[in-house]
Short mmCIF file of C-alpha atoms and ligand atoms in Angstrom, two decimals:
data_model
loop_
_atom_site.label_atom_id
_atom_site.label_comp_id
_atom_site.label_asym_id
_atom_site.label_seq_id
_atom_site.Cartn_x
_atom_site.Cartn_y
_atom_site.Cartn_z
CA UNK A 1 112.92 107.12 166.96
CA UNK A 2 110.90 110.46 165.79
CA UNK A 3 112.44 109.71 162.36
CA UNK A 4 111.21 106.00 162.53
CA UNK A 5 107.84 107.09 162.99
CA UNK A 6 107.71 109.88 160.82
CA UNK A 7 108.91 107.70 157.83
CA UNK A 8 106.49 104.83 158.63
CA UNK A 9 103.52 107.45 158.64
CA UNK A 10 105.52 108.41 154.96
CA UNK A 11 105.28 104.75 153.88
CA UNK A 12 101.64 104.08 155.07
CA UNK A 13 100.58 107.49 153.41
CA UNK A 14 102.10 106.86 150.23
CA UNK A 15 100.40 103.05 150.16
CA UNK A 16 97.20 104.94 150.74
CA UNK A 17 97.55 106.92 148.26
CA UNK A 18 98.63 104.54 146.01
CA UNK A 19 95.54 102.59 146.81
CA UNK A 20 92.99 105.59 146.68
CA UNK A 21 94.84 105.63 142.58
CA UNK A 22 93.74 101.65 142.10
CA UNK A 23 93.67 101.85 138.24
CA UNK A 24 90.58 100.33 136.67
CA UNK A 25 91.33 100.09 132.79
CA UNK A 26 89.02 98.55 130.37
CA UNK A 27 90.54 96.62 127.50
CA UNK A 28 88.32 96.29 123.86
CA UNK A 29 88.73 93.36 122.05
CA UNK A 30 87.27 92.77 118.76
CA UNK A 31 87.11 88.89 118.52
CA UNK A 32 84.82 86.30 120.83
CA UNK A 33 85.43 85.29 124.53
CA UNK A 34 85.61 81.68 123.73
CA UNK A 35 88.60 82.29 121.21
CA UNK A 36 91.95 82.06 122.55
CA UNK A 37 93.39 85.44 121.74
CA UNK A 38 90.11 87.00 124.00
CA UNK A 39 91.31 83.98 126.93
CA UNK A 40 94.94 84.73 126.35
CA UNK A 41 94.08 88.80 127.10
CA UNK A 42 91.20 87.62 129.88
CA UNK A 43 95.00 85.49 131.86
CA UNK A 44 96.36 88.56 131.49
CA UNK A 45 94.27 90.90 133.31
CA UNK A 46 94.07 88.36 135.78
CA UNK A 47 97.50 87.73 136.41
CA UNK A 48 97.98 91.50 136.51
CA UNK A 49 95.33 92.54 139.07
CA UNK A 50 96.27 89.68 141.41
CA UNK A 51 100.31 90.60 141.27
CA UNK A 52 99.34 94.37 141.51
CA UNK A 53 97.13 93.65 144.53
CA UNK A 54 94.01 95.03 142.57
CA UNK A 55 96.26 98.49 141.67
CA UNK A 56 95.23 97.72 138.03
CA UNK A 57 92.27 96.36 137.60
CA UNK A 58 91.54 95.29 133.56
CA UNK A 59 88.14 94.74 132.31
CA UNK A 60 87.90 92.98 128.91
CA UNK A 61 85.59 93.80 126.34
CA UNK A 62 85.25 90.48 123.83
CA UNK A 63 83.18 90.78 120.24
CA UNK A 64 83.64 93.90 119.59
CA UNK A 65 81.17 95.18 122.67
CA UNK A 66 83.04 97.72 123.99
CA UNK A 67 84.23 99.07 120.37
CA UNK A 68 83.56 97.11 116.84
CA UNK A 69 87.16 95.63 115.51
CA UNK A 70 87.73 98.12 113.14
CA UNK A 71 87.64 101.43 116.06
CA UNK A 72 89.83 99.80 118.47
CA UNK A 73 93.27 101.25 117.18
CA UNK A 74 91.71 104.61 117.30
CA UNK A 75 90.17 104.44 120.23
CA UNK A 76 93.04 103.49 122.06
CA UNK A 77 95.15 106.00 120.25
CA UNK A 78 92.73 108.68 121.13
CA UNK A 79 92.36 107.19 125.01
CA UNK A 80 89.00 106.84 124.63
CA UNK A 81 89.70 103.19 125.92
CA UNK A 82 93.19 102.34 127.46
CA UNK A 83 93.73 99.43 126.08
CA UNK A 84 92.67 97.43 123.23
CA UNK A 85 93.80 94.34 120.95
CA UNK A 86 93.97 94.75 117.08
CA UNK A 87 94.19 92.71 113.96
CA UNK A 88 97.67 94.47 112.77
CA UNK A 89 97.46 94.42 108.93
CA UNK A 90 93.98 95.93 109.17
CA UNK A 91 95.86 98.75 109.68
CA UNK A 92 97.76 98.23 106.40
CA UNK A 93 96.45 101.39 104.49
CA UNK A 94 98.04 103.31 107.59
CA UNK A 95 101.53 102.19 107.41
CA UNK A 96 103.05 99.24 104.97
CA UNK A 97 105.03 98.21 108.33
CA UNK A 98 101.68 96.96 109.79
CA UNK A 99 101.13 94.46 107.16
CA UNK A 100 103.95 92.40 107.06
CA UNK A 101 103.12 89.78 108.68
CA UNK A 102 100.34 89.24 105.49
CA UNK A 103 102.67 89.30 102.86
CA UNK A 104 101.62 85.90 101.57
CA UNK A 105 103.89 82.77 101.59
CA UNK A 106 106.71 85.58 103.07
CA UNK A 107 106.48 83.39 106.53
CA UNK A 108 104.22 80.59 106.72
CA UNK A 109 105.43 78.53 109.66
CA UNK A 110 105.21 79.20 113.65
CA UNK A 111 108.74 79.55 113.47
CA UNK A 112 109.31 81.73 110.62
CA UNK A 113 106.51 83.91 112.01
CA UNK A 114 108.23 84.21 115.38
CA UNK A 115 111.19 85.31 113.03
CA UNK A 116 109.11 87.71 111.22
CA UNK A 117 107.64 89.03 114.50
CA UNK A 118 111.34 90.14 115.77
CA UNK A 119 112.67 91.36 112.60
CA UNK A 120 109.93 93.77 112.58
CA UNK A 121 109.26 94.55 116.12
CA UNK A 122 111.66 97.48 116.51
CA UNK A 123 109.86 99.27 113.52
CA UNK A 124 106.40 98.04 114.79
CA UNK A 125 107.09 99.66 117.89
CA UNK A 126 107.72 103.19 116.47
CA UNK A 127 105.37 103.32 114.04
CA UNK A 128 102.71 102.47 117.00
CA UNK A 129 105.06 105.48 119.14
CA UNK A 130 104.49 107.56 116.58
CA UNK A 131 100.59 107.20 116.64
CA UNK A 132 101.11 107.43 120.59
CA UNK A 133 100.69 103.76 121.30
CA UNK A 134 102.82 101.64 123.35
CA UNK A 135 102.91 97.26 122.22
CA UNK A 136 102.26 95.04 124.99
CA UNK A 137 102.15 92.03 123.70
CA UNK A 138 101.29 90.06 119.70
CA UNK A 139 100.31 86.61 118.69
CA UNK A 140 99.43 85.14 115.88
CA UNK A 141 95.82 83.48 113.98
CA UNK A 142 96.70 80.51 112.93
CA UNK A 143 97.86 79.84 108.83
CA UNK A 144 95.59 81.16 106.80
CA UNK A 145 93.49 78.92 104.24
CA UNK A 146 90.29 79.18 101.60
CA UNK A 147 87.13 79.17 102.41
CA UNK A 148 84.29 78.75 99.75
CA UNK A 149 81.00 78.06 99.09
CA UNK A 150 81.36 75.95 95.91
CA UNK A 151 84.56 74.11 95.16
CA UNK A 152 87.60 75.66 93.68
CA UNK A 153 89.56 73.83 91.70
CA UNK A 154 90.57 76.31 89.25
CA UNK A 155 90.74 79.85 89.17
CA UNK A 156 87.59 80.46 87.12
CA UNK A 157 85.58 78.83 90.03
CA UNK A 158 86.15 81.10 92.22
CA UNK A 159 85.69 84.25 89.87
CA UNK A 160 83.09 86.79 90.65
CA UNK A 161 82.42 85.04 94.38
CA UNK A 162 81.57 87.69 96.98
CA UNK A 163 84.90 87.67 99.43
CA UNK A 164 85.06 89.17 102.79
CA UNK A 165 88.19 90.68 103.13
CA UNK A 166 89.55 91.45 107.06
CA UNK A 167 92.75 93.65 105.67
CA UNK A 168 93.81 95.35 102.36
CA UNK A 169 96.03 92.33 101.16
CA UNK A 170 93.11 90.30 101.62
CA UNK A 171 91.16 92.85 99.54
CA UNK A 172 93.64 92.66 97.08
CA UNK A 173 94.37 88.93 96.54
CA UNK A 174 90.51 88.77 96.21
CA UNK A 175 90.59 91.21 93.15
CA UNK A 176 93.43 90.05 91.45
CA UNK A 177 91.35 86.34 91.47
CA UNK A 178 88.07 88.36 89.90
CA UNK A 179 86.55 87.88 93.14
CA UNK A 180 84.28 91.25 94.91
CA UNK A 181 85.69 92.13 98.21
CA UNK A 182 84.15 93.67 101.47
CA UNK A 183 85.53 93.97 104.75
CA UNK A 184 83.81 92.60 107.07
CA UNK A 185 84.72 92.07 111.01
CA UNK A 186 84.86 88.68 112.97
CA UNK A 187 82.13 89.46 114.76
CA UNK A 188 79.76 89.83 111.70
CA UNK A 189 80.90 86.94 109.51
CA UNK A 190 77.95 84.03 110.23
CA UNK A 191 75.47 86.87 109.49
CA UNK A 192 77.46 87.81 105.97
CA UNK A 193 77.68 83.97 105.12
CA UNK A 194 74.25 83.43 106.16
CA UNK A 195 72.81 86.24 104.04
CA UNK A 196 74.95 85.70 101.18
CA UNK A 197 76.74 88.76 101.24
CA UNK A 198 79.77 87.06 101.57
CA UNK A 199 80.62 83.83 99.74
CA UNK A 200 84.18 83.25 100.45
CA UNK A 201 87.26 84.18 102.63
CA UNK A 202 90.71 83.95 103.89
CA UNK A 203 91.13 83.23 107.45
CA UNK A 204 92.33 80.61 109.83
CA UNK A 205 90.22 77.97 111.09
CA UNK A 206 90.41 79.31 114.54
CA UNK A 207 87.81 82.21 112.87
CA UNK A 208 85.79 79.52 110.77
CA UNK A 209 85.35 77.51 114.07
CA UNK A 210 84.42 80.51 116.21
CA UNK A 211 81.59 81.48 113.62
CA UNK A 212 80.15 78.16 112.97
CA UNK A 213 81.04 78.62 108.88
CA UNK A 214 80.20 74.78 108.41
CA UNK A 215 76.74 75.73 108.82
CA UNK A 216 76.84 78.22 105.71
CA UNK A 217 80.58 76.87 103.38
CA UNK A 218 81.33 73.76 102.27
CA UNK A 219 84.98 74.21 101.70
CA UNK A 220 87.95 74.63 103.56
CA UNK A 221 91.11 74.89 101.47
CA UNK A 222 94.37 74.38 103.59
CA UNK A 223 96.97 76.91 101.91
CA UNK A 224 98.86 78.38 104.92
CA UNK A 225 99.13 81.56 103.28
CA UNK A 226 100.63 83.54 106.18
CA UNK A 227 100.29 83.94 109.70
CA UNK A 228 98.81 87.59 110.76
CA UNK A 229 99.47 88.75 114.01
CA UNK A 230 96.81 90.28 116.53
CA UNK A 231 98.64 93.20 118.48
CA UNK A 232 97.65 94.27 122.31
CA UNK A 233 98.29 97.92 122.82
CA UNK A 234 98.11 100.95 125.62
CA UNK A 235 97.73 104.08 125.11
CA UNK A 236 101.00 105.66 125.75
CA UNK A 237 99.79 108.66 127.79
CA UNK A 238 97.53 106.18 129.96
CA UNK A 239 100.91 104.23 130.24
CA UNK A 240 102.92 106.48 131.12
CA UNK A 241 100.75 107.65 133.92
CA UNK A 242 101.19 104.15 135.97
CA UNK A 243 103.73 103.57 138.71
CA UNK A 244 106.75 102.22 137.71
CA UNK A 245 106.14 98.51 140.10
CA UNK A 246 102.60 98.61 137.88
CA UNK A 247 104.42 99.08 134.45
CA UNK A 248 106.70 96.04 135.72
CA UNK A 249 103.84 93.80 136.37
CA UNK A 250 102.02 94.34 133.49
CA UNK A 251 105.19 94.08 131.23
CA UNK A 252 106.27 90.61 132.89
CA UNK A 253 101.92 89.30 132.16
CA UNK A 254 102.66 90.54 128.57
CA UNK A 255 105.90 88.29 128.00
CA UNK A 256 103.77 85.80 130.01
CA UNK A 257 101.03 86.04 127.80
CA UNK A 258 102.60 86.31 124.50
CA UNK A 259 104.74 83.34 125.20
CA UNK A 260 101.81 81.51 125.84
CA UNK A 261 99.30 82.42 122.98
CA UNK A 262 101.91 81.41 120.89
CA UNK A 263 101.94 77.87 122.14
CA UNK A 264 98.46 77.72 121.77
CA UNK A 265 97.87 79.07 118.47
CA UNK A 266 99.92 76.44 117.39
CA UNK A 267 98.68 73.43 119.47
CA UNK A 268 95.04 74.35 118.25
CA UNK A 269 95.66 74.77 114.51
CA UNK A 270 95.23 71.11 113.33
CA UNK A 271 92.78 71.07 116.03
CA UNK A 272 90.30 74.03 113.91
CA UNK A 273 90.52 72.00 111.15
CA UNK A 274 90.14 68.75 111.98
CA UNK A 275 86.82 70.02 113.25
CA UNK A 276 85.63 70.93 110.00
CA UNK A 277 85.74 67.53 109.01
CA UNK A 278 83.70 66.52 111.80
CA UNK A 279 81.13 68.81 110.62
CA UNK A 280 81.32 68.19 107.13
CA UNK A 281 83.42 70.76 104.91
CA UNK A 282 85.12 69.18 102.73
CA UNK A 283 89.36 70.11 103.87
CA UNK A 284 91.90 69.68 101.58
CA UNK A 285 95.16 71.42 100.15
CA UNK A 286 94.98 73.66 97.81
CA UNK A 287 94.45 72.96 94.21
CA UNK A 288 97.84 73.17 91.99
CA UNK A 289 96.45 75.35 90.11
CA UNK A 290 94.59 77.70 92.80
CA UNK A 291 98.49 76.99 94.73
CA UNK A 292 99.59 78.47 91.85
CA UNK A 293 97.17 81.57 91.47
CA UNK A 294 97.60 82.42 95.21
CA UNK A 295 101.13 82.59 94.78
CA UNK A 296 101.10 84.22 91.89
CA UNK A 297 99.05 87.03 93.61
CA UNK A 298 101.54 86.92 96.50
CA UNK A 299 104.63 88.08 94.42
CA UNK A 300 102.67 90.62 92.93
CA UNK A 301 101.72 91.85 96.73
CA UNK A 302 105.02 91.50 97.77
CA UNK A 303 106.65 93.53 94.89
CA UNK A 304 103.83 95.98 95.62
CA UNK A 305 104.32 96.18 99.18
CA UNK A 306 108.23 96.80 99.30
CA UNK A 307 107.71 99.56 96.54
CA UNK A 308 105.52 101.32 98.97
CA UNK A 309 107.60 100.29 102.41
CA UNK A 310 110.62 101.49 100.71
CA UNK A 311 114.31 101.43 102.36
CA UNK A 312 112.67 100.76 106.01
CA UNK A 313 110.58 97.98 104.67
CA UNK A 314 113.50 96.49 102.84
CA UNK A 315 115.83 96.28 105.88
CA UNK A 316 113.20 94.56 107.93
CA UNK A 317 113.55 91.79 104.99
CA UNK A 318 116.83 91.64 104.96
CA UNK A 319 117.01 91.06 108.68
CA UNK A 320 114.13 88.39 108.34
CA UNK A 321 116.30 86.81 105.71
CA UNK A 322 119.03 86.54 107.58
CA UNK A 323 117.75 85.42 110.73
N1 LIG J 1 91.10 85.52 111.94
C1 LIG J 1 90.84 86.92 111.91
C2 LIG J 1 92.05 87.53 111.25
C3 LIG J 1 92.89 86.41 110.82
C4 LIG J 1 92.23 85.20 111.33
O1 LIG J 1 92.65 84.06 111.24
C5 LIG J 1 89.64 87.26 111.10
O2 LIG J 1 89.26 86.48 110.22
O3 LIG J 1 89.09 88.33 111.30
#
């Protein structure tokens, strides 16, 4: 009987102290609250503070509030914020493994990108270890397309264009077409079209339709380039310092969540675009020969990037390959 009553005083004391540790975490997110990724990572705080019973409580940070797009990875690796989502190849110049999902025409369907995602995930993982990062969850933008203020139906059209670049491929594939790159964040873009300082891109038309580009580009080329991946990360200390039911929770909303972004990536896609032509832009494939200068850039990029990713980066092809 005393032991009965001593271990239910145990049991009630550790709940209390479990609640007196309810976690409150925020989360930064670089990209608007309307756009699915920011919904996708809004589900999944939910779903985690209700099946935690509020012992985790995540706070999301859409546009870039909390920290612009391009501080997020260090701020999370630095636990200055627990949790953030990031673009992954913006992070190319830190490691060729984070841009390999922007290797253009390398995977340029849902499923090949899903392919791409699990060939690479084990070396994702510890290069983001490494940096003292754990990976929640990724999902992918939709393909990637042209967008321009004057039509391009050759390569000389497009040459000397102001191009805002989100990652160094992008940088790159703008240079090698004679066009002047800047990076320039999500959140910033109708303000860079609207003042001229940018003049074309490559992104998605989830990104077009979240900043209004209709109002500012007339052209939407449809060259499903590539599918980049946004990545949702902890910091691993931060991690490491929940409860082992909490980790479980939050791992099971990150499968849930993944699984789920992916669907809707891909149900919206036609979607993005189809509302351009509602608006106006002109949408159409690309150009043969613009086809052909994008790809021709995207061998060169490739050849470049396994030079630099070496014997790591070429197994993760080879498994790709032969998935
Ligand atoms: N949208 C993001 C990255 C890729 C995409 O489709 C952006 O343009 O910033």
């Amino acid at each position: 009987m005393k032991i009965k009553i001593l271990l239910a005083s145990v049991v009630s004391f550790a709940a209390m102290t479990s609640m007196s540790h309810a976690e409150k975490w925020d989360m930064a997110l670089a990209y608007a609250a309307t756009n699915f990724h920011s919904e996708m990572a809004a589900e999944f705080a939910k779903e985690v503070a209700e099946k935690t019973n509020g012992a985790l409580e995540i706070t999301t940070h859409p546009s870039g509030a909390l920290f612009g797009g391009a501080e997020i990875f260090g701020a999370v690796r630095k636990g200055l914020v627990p949790m953030g989502e990031r673009l992954i190849s913006a992070l190319g110049n830190e490691d060729p493994i984070y841009e390999i999902d922007s290797i253009p025409f390398l995977a340029t369907s849902y499923a090949d990108a899903m392919k791409l995602y699990k060939a690479s995930k084990p070396a994702l993982e510890k290069t983001l270890a490494a940096a003292r990062t754990t990976l929640l969850y990724s999902c992918p933008w939709p393909p990637q397309g042209f967008y321009s203020i004057k039509e391009a139906n050759v390569p000389d059209d497009v040459k000397g264009l102001k191009f805002r670049a989100y990652n160094p491929t992008t940088s790159k594939i703008a240079e090698f077409l004679g066009m002047a790159p800047t990076k320039i964040e999500a959140a910033e873009l109708s303000q860079a079209f609207a003042t001229g300082v940018a003049e074309s891109m490559i992104s998605s038309g989830s990104t077009g339709y979240d900043r209004k580009l209709w109002e500012h580009v007339g052209y939407y080329y449809d060259v499903k380039a590539w599918l980049p991946r946004n990545m949702v990360i902890v910091n691993t200390k931060a991690w490491d310092g929940l409860d082992d039911s909490v980790k479980a929770v939050v791992k099971e909303a990150a499968a849930t969540a993944e699984a789920k972004c992916w669907a809707k990536s891909e149900e919206l896609d036609s979607w993005y675009v189809e509302q351009f032509t509602e608006k106006g832009m002109k949408v159409a494939p690309a150009s043969p020969e613009m086809q052909k200068a994008f790809e021709e850039a995207g061998v060169k990029l490739r050849d470049e990037w396994l030079e630099r990713a070496g014997d790591a980066g070429a197994a993760v092809l080879k498994a790709y390959e032969g998935m």
